[in-house]
Amino acid sequence: QVQLVESGGGLVQAGGSLRLSCAASGRSFSTYAMAWFRQAPGKEREFVAAINWSGGSTYYADSVKGRFTISRDNARNTLSLQMISLKPEDTAVYYCAGRGSYSYGELPPLPQHSDYWGQGTQVTVSS
């Protein structure tokens, strides 16, 4: 089994930056793909970014492309999401997720494609 724990959320002004981290334990981290999803109040959970097992392939939602960067450190069992130029519409609970395969396959990834979930971390962007 896999356990995922997010950290790094908080309150930031529009235009600011945050870096989210996700610590993984359990199954060998380098054997599964990872992604970030987010869920704003009253909205469905949506895809943000995904990365394959090696970090060599990434994919982003159009709404965050050019502002967010997903990365992973397989030696440290850590997934990261660097967020810059944040906007109020980025406000949401951010979840890291894993899929029990080397990549997410079908794009864009959907929440139901994920096998493992963290508990989420709140990101609030004030205007």
PDB file of C-alpha atoms in Angstrom:
ATOM      1  CA  GLN A   1       0.000   0.000   0.000  1.00  0.00           C
ATOM      2  CA  VAL A   2       1.016   3.621  -0.515  1.00  0.00           C
ATOM      3  CA  GLN A   3       0.719   6.519   1.896  1.00  0.00           C
ATOM      4  CA  LEU A   4       0.851  10.105   0.647  1.00  0.00           C
ATOM      5  CA  VAL A   5       1.195  13.183   2.837  1.00  0.00           C
ATOM      6  CA  GLU A   6       1.011  16.703   1.390  1.00  0.00           C
ATOM      7  CA  SER A   7       2.532  19.840   2.899  1.00  0.00           C
ATOM      8  CA  GLY A   8       3.327  23.394   1.911  1.00  0.00           C
ATOM      9  CA  GLY A   9      -0.121  24.902   1.515  1.00  0.00           C
ATOM     10  CA  GLY A  10      -1.037  28.277   2.937  1.00  0.00           C
ATOM     11  CA  LEU A  11      -2.283  31.789   2.301  1.00  0.00           C
ATOM     12  CA  VAL A  12      -0.587  33.871  -0.370  1.00  0.00           C
ATOM     13  CA  GLN A  13      -1.387  37.068  -2.234  1.00  0.00           C
ATOM     14  CA  ALA A  14      -2.197  37.048  -5.917  1.00  0.00           C
ATOM     15  CA  GLY A  15       0.998  36.983  -7.930  1.00  0.00           C
ATOM     16  CA  GLY A  16       2.834  35.114  -5.207  1.00  0.00           C
ATOM     17  CA  SER A  17       4.370  31.660  -5.123  1.00  0.00           C
ATOM     18  CA  LEU A  18       4.051  28.450  -3.160  1.00  0.00           C
ATOM     19  CA  ARG A  19       5.719  25.068  -3.296  1.00  0.00           C
ATOM     20  CA  LEU A  20       3.731  21.984  -2.378  1.00  0.00           C
ATOM     21  CA  SER A  21       5.365  18.717  -1.413  1.00  0.00           C
ATOM     22  CA  CYS A  22       4.056  15.191  -1.146  1.00  0.00           C
ATOM     23  CA  ALA A  23       5.941  12.565   0.831  1.00  0.00           C
ATOM     24  CA  ALA A  24       5.325   8.983  -0.242  1.00  0.00           C
ATOM     25  CA  SER A  25       5.870   5.754   1.651  1.00  0.00           C
ATOM     26  CA  GLY A  26       5.042   2.107   1.132  1.00  0.00           C
ATOM     27  CA  ARG A  27       5.426   0.764  -2.376  1.00  0.00           C
ATOM     28  CA  SER A  28       8.607   1.743  -4.247  1.00  0.00           C
ATOM     29  CA  PHE A  29       8.048   5.348  -5.316  1.00  0.00           C
ATOM     30  CA  SER A  30       9.754   4.988  -8.663  1.00  0.00           C
ATOM     31  CA  THR A  31       7.275   2.364  -9.852  1.00  0.00           C
ATOM     32  CA  TYR A  32       4.199   4.563 -10.170  1.00  0.00           C
ATOM     33  CA  ALA A  33       3.050   7.764 -11.816  1.00  0.00           C
ATOM     34  CA  MET A  34       2.003  10.782  -9.768  1.00  0.00           C
ATOM     35  CA  ALA A  35      -0.289  13.745 -10.184  1.00  0.00           C
ATOM     36  CA  TRP A  36      -1.755  16.778  -8.477  1.00  0.00           C
ATOM     37  CA  PHE A  37      -5.477  17.450  -8.402  1.00  0.00           C
ATOM     38  CA  ARG A  38      -7.388  20.260  -6.730  1.00  0.00           C
ATOM     39  CA  GLN A  39     -10.886  20.867  -5.499  1.00  0.00           C
ATOM     40  CA  ALA A  40     -12.429  24.262  -4.876  1.00  0.00           C
ATOM     41  CA  PRO A  41     -15.535  24.685  -2.700  1.00  0.00           C
ATOM     42  CA  GLY A  42     -18.644  23.598  -4.534  1.00  0.00           C
ATOM     43  CA  LYS A  43     -16.675  22.265  -7.502  1.00  0.00           C
ATOM     44  CA  GLU A  44     -15.561  18.872  -8.664  1.00  0.00           C
ATOM     45  CA  ARG A  45     -12.018  17.688  -8.184  1.00  0.00           C
ATOM     46  CA  GLU A  46      -9.945  18.651 -11.224  1.00  0.00           C
ATOM     47  CA  PHE A  47      -6.635  17.659 -12.709  1.00  0.00           C
ATOM     48  CA  VAL A  48      -3.658  20.008 -12.313  1.00  0.00           C
ATOM     49  CA  ALA A  49      -0.457  18.214 -13.370  1.00  0.00           C
ATOM     50  CA  ALA A  50       0.930  14.712 -13.848  1.00  0.00           C
ATOM     51  CA  ILE A  51       4.355  13.122 -14.088  1.00  0.00           C
ATOM     52  CA  ASN A  52       5.481   9.670 -15.126  1.00  0.00           C
ATOM     53  CA  TRP A  53       7.545   7.287 -13.013  1.00  0.00           C
ATOM     54  CA  SER A  54      10.934   8.691 -14.037  1.00  0.00           C
ATOM     55  CA  GLY A  55      10.024  12.368 -14.201  1.00  0.00           C
ATOM     56  CA  GLY A  56      10.830  12.417 -17.876  1.00  0.00           C
ATOM     57  CA  SER A  57       7.280  13.152 -18.990  1.00  0.00           C
ATOM     58  CA  THR A  58       4.926  15.771 -17.585  1.00  0.00           C
ATOM     59  CA  TYR A  59       1.463  17.031 -18.464  1.00  0.00           C
ATOM     60  CA  TYR A  60      -0.457  20.104 -17.312  1.00  0.00           C
ATOM     61  CA  ALA A  61      -3.943  21.451 -17.305  1.00  0.00           C
ATOM     62  CA  ASP A  62      -4.239  24.457 -19.601  1.00  0.00           C
ATOM     63  CA  SER A  63      -5.206  26.658 -16.653  1.00  0.00           C
ATOM     64  CA  VAL A  64      -1.815  26.178 -14.955  1.00  0.00           C
ATOM     65  CA  LYS A  65       0.521  25.677 -17.917  1.00  0.00           C
ATOM     66  CA  GLY A  66       3.475  28.022 -17.711  1.00  0.00           C
ATOM     67  CA  ARG A  67       2.824  28.832 -14.038  1.00  0.00           C
ATOM     68  CA  PHE A  68       3.072  25.447 -12.287  1.00  0.00           C
ATOM     69  CA  THR A  69       5.872  22.908 -12.459  1.00  0.00           C
ATOM     70  CA  ILE A  70       5.557  19.319 -11.285  1.00  0.00           C
ATOM     71  CA  SER A  71       8.668  17.369 -10.362  1.00  0.00           C
ATOM     72  CA  ARG A  72       9.679  14.295  -8.412  1.00  0.00           C
ATOM     73  CA  ASP A  73      12.729  13.065  -6.527  1.00  0.00           C
ATOM     74  CA  ASN A  74      12.663   9.285  -6.531  1.00  0.00           C
ATOM     75  CA  ALA A  75      15.650   9.094  -4.204  1.00  0.00           C
ATOM     76  CA  ARG A  76      13.740  11.093  -1.584  1.00  0.00           C
ATOM     77  CA  ASN A  77      10.275   9.658  -2.360  1.00  0.00           C
ATOM     78  CA  THR A  78       8.968  13.166  -2.874  1.00  0.00           C
ATOM     79  CA  LEU A  79       6.631  14.832  -5.349  1.00  0.00           C
ATOM     80  CA  SER A  80       6.594  18.617  -5.693  1.00  0.00           C
ATOM     81  CA  LEU A  81       4.459  21.301  -7.289  1.00  0.00           C
ATOM     82  CA  GLN A  82       6.056  24.708  -7.733  1.00  0.00           C
ATOM     83  CA  MET A  83       3.377  27.353  -8.242  1.00  0.00           C
ATOM     84  CA  ILE A  84       4.125  30.911  -9.368  1.00  0.00           C
ATOM     85  CA  SER A  85       1.960  33.830 -10.479  1.00  0.00           C
ATOM     86  CA  LEU A  86      -0.854  32.501  -8.356  1.00  0.00           C
ATOM     87  CA  LYS A  87      -4.378  33.714  -8.987  1.00  0.00           C
ATOM     88  CA  PRO A  88      -7.449  33.781  -6.720  1.00  0.00           C
ATOM     89  CA  GLU A  89      -8.971  31.072  -8.915  1.00  0.00           C
ATOM     90  CA  ASP A  90      -6.149  28.746  -7.871  1.00  0.00           C
ATOM     91  CA  THR A  91      -7.674  28.642  -4.394  1.00  0.00           C
ATOM     92  CA  ALA A  92      -8.508  25.012  -3.575  1.00  0.00           C
ATOM     93  CA  VAL A  93      -7.517  21.983  -1.589  1.00  0.00           C
ATOM     94  CA  TYR A  94      -4.633  20.373  -3.456  1.00  0.00           C
ATOM     95  CA  TYR A  95      -4.249  16.599  -3.441  1.00  0.00           C
ATOM     96  CA  CYS A  96      -1.358  14.475  -4.541  1.00  0.00           C
ATOM     97  CA  ALA A  97      -2.326  11.190  -6.124  1.00  0.00           C
ATOM     98  CA  GLY A  98      -0.648   8.115  -7.520  1.00  0.00           C
ATOM     99  CA  ARG A  99      -1.531   5.574 -10.142  1.00  0.00           C
ATOM    100  CA  GLY A 100      -0.242   2.025  -9.892  1.00  0.00           C
ATOM    101  CA  SER A 101       1.459   2.132 -13.284  1.00  0.00           C
ATOM    102  CA  TYR A 102       4.429   3.882 -14.834  1.00  0.00           C
ATOM    103  CA  SER A 103       2.263   6.593 -16.380  1.00  0.00           C
ATOM    104  CA  TYR A 104      -1.282   7.851 -16.136  1.00  0.00           C
ATOM    105  CA  GLY A 105      -1.935   6.743 -19.672  1.00  0.00           C
ATOM    106  CA  GLU A 106      -5.137   8.442 -20.765  1.00  0.00           C
ATOM    107  CA  LEU A 107      -4.830  12.241 -20.749  1.00  0.00           C
ATOM    108  CA  PRO A 108      -5.950  14.336 -19.098  1.00  0.00           C
ATOM    109  CA  PRO A 109      -5.924  12.142 -16.014  1.00  0.00           C
ATOM    110  CA  LEU A 110      -9.205  11.883 -14.174  1.00  0.00           C
ATOM    111  CA  PRO A 111      -9.540  11.447 -10.418  1.00  0.00           C
ATOM    112  CA  GLN A 112     -10.889   7.935 -10.919  1.00  0.00           C
ATOM    113  CA  HIS A 113      -7.640   6.992 -12.665  1.00  0.00           C
ATOM    114  CA  SER A 114      -5.785   7.335  -9.359  1.00  0.00           C
ATOM    115  CA  ASP A 115      -5.179   4.478  -6.947  1.00  0.00           C
ATOM    116  CA  TYR A 116      -3.662   6.423  -4.042  1.00  0.00           C
ATOM    117  CA  TRP A 117      -4.561   9.773  -2.451  1.00  0.00           C
ATOM    118  CA  GLY A 118      -3.173  12.135   0.118  1.00  0.00           C
ATOM    119  CA  GLN A 119      -5.332  14.006   2.604  1.00  0.00           C
ATOM    120  CA  GLY A 120      -4.953  17.357   0.838  1.00  0.00           C
ATOM    121  CA  THR A 121      -3.461  20.738   1.674  1.00  0.00           C
ATOM    122  CA  GLN A 122      -5.278  24.079   1.488  1.00  0.00           C
ATOM    123  CA  VAL A 123      -4.035  26.792  -0.855  1.00  0.00           C
ATOM    124  CA  THR A 124      -5.710  30.180  -0.561  1.00  0.00           C
ATOM    125  CA  VAL A 125      -4.838  33.042  -2.900  1.00  0.00           C
ATOM    126  CA  SER A 126      -6.105  36.452  -1.880  1.00  0.00           C
ATOM    127  CA  SER A 127      -6.792  39.224  -4.369  1.00  0.00           C
TER     128      SER A 127
END
